[in-house]
XYZ file of C-alpha atoms in Angstrom:
322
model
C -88.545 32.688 -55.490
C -86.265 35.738 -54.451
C -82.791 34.877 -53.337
C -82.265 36.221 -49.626
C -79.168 34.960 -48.181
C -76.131 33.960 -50.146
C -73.086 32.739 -48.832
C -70.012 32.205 -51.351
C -66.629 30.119 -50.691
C -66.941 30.527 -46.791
C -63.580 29.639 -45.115
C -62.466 29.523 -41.313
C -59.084 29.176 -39.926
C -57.525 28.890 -36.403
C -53.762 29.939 -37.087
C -50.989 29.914 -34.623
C -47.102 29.517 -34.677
C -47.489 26.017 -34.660
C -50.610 24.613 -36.325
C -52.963 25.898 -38.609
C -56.800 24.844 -38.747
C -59.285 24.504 -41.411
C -62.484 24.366 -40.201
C -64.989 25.141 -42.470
C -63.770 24.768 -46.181
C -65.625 26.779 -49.067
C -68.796 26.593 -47.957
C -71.503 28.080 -49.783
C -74.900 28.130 -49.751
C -78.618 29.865 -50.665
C -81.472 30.356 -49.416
C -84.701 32.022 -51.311
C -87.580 34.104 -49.553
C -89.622 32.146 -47.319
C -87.930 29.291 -48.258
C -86.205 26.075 -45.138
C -83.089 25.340 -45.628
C -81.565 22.044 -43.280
C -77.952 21.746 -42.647
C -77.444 18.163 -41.335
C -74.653 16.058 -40.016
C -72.656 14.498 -37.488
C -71.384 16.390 -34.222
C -68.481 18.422 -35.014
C -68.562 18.830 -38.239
C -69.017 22.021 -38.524
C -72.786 22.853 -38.963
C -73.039 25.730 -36.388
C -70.054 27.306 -37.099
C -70.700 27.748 -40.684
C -73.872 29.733 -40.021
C -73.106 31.488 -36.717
C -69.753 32.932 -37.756
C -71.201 35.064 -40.562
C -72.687 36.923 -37.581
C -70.179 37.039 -35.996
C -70.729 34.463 -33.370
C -68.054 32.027 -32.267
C -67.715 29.252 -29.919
C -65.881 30.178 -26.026
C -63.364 27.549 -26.424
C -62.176 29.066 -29.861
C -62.371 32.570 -28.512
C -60.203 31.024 -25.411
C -57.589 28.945 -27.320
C -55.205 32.214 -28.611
C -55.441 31.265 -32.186
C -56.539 33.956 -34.436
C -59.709 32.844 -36.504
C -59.401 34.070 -39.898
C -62.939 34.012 -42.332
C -63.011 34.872 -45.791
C -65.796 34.748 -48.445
C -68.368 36.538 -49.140
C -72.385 36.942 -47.554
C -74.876 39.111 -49.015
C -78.372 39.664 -47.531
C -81.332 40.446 -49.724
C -78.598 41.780 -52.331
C -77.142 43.608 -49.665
C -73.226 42.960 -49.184
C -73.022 42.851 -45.431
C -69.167 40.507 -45.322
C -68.806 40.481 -41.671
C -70.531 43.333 -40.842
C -70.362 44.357 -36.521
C -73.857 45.432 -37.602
C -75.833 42.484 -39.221
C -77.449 41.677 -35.499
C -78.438 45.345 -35.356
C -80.271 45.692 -38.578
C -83.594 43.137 -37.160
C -83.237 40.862 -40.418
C -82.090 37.659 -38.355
C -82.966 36.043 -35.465
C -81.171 33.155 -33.580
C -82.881 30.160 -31.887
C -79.759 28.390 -29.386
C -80.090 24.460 -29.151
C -80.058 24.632 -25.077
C -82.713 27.257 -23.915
C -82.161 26.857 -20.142
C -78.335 28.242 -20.870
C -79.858 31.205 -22.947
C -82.395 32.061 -20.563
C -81.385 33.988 -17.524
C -82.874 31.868 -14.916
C -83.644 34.898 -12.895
C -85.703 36.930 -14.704
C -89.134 36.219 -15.624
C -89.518 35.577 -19.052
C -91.859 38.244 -20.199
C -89.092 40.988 -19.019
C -86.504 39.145 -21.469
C -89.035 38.752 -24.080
C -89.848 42.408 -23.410
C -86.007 43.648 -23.467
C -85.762 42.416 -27.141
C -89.176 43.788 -27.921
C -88.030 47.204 -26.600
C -84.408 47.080 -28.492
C -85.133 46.020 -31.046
C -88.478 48.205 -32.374
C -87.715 51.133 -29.591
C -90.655 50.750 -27.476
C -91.811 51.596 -24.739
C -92.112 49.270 -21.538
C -95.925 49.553 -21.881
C -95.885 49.002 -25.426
C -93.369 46.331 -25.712
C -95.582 44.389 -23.413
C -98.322 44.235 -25.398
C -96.090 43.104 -28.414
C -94.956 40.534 -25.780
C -98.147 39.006 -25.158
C -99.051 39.131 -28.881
C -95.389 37.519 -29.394
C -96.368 34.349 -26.744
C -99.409 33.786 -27.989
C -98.263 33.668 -31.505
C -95.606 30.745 -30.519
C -97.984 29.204 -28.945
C -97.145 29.212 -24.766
C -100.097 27.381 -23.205
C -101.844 30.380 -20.518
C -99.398 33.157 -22.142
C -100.420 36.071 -20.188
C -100.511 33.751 -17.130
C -97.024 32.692 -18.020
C -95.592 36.122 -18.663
C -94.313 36.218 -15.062
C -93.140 32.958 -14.753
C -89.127 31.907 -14.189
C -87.792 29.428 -16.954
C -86.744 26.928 -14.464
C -91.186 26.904 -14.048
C -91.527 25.870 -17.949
C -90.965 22.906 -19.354
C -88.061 22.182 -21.861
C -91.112 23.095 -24.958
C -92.083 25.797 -22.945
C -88.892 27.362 -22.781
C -88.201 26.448 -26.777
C -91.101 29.006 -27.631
C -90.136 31.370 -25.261
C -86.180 31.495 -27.389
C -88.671 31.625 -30.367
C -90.615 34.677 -29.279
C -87.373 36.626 -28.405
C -85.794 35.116 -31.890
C -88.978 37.189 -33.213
C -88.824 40.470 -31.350
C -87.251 42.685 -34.039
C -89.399 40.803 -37.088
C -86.540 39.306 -38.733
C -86.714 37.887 -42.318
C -84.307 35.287 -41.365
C -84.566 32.840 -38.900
C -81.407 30.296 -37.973
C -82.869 27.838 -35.657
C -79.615 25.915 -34.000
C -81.095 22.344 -32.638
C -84.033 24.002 -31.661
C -85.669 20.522 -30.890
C -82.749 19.272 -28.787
C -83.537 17.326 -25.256
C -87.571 17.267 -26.139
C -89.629 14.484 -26.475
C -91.214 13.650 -30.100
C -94.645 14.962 -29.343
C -93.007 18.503 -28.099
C -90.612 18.160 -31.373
C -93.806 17.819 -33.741
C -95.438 20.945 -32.339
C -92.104 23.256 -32.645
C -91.980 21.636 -36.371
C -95.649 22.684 -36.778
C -94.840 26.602 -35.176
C -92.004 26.825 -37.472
C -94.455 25.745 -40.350
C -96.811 28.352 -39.310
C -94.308 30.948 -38.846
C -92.864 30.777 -42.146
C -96.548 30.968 -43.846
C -97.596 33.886 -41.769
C -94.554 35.924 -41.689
C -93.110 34.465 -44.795
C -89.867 33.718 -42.790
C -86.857 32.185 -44.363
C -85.588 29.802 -41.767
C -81.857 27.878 -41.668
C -82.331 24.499 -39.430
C -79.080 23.133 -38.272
C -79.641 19.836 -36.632
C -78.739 15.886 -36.698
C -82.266 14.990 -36.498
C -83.123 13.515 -40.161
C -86.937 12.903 -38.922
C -86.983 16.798 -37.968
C -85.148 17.966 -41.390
C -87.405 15.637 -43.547
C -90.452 17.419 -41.362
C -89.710 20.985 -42.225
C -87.007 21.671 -45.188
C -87.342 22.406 -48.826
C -83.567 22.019 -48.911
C -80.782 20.031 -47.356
C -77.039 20.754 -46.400
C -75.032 17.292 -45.690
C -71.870 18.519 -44.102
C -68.876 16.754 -43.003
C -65.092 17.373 -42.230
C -66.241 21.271 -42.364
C -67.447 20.658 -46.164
C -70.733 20.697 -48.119
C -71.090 16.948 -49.630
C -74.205 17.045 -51.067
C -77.229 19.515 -51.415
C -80.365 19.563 -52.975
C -83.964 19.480 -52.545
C -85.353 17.779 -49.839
C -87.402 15.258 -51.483
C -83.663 14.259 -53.798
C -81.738 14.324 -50.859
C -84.119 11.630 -48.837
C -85.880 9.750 -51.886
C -82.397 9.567 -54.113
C -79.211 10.061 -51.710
C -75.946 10.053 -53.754
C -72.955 10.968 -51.411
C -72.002 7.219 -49.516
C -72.220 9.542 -46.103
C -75.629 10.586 -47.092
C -76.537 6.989 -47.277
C -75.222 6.161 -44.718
C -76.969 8.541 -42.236
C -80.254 7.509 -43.525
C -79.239 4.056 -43.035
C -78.809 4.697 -39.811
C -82.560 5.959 -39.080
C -85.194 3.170 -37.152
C -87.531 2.273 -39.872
C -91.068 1.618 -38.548
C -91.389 -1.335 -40.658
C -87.994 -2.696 -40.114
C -87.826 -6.171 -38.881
C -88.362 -6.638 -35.105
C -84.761 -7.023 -33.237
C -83.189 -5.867 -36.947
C -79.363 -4.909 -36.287
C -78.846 -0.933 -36.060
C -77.041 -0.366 -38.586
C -74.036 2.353 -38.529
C -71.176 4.460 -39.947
C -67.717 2.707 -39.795
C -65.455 4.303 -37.544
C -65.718 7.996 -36.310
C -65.550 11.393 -37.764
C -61.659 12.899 -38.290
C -59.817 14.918 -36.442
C -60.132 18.565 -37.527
C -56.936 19.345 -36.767
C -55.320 17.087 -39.064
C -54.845 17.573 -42.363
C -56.375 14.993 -44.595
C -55.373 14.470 -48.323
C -57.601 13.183 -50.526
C -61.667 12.601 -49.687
C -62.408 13.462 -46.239
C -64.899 10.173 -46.006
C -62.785 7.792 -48.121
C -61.417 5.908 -44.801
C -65.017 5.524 -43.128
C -66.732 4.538 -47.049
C -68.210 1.533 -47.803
C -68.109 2.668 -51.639
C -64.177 3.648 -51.458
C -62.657 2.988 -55.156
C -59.314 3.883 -56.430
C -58.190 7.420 -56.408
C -60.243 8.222 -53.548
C -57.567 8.708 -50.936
C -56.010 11.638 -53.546
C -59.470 12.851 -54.503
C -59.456 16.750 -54.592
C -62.658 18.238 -53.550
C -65.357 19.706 -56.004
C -69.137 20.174 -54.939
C -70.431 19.730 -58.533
C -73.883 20.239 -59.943
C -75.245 17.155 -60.968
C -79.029 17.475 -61.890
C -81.624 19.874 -60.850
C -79.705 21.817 -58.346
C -78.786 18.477 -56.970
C -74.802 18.796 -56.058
C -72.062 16.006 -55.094
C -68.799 15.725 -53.971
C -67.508 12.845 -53.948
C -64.940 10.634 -56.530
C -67.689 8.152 -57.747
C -69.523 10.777 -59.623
């Protein structure tokens, strides 16, 4: 498979007078041609970030705080070294799905006007022209009645509805990338198995490259070829799908499949879950990020320095056991 993305020794920073934060912490990562790659983990720990910043994309409430954000490393697309770039929206090769689609819609327009908008920017269209791609665009994601629908207002869609509609805009200017932020976030499991399914198809058909960031292990395990774990603004483990489920290394891998409903599990069987609650990332930690939630902690974990290391098969840990 041909490499597409790479991203080498990522690192963000919020610096002031007073405090200085380190958010995400050499993060790397790569995906191949037409290839799903999941980045999983708790809330906060830095899994949209990570992926969003490259484009130059950043949270309101950092933008708002004063700190300066500071990003170094290194991101090359399809060979191409495009560090930071003001243009890597511009050139079509990505596309963005947001987790929340009714606060990415504008709730007054009708959706086949902002479908058509991207259309038209995107491949320089005409309205007439970038209305046809627009139907051809809803009907390829799916939208029940698409030409029906084309005139319909988002707050008339359902939350799945309004999930394909982010997906045909995420598609307007043919990207070769997809990054799909909680794109099954708020639906019901049926609606989740036919955006897993879409995603499936879209990735055969246009031989799309997709990055899921989620905390949905059922979704990941659906979809991926590859998995991120991610925690304190680190990588932990990666590796193949199949590895990372079947053969988990990392404790906090373990741990998060632990924590997944097993439909054979005994009936009233105890939850089980992750002592304590993720850190702070304002403080500085020393040693393993994980050691104080572990169940596996051993000596010289709380000075552990960290080291993503290749185990076997592309299969990488960091952690002091190994």
């Amino acid at each position: 498979m041909d490499n597409l993305l790479s991203i080498n020794n990522l690192n963000i920073k919020l610096n002031d007078r007073n405090n200085n934060i380190h958010l995400i912490k050499n993060f790397s990562l790569e995906i191949n041609k037409g290839e799903t790659v999941g980045i999983i983990g708790e809330s906060g720990c830095g899994k949209s970030i990570s992926m969003l910043s490259i484009l130059g994309l950043f949270p309101n409430p950092l933008l708002d705080s004063g700190r300066k954000i500071s990003i170094d490393g290194s991101f090359y697309f399809d060979g191409k070294n495009l560090t930071f770039s003001k243009n890597i929206l511009k050139d079509n090769n990505i596309g963005i799905i947001f987790q929340n689609p009714m606060n990415s819609l504008n709730p007054t327009m009708r959706i086949g006007k902002q479908v058509s908008e991207s259309v038209m920017k995107h491949r320089n269209l005409s309205k007439k022209n970038a209305k046809l791609i627009t139907l051809d665009l809803l009907n390829k994601v799916e939208l029940p009645d698409f030409a029906e629908r084309y005139n319909s207002y988002p707050f008339e869609l359902s939350g799945g509805m309004r999930q394909r509609i982010m997906i045909a805009i995420a598609l307007a200017g043919n990207p070769r990338l997809l990054i799909a932020d909680e794109p099954t976030t708020s639906l019901d499991v049926t609606v989740q198995s036919q955006i897993i399914q879409l995603l499936k198809n879209l990735v055969k058909e246009y031989n799309l490259s997709i990055i899921l960031i989620t905390h949905n292990l059922g979704v990941a395990a659906g979809i991926c070829d590859k998995i991120v774990v991610m925690y304190y603004g680190r990588i932990l483990e990666s590796g193949k799908s199949i590895d990372i489920f079947n053969s988990p290394k990392h404790p906090y891998t373990i741990g998060l499949l632990n924590s997944i409903h097993k439909i054979n599990d005994e009936k009233h069987k105890e939850l089980f879950s992750i002592n304590g609650v993720p850190p702070d990332m304002t403080k500085k930690i020393d040693g393993c990020c994980f050691y104080k939630r572990c169940d596996s902690f051993i000596d010289g974990c709380e000075k552990y320095k960290h080291n993503l290391k290749n185990k076997s098969n592309n299969h990488s840990i960091d952690c002091n056991l190994y």
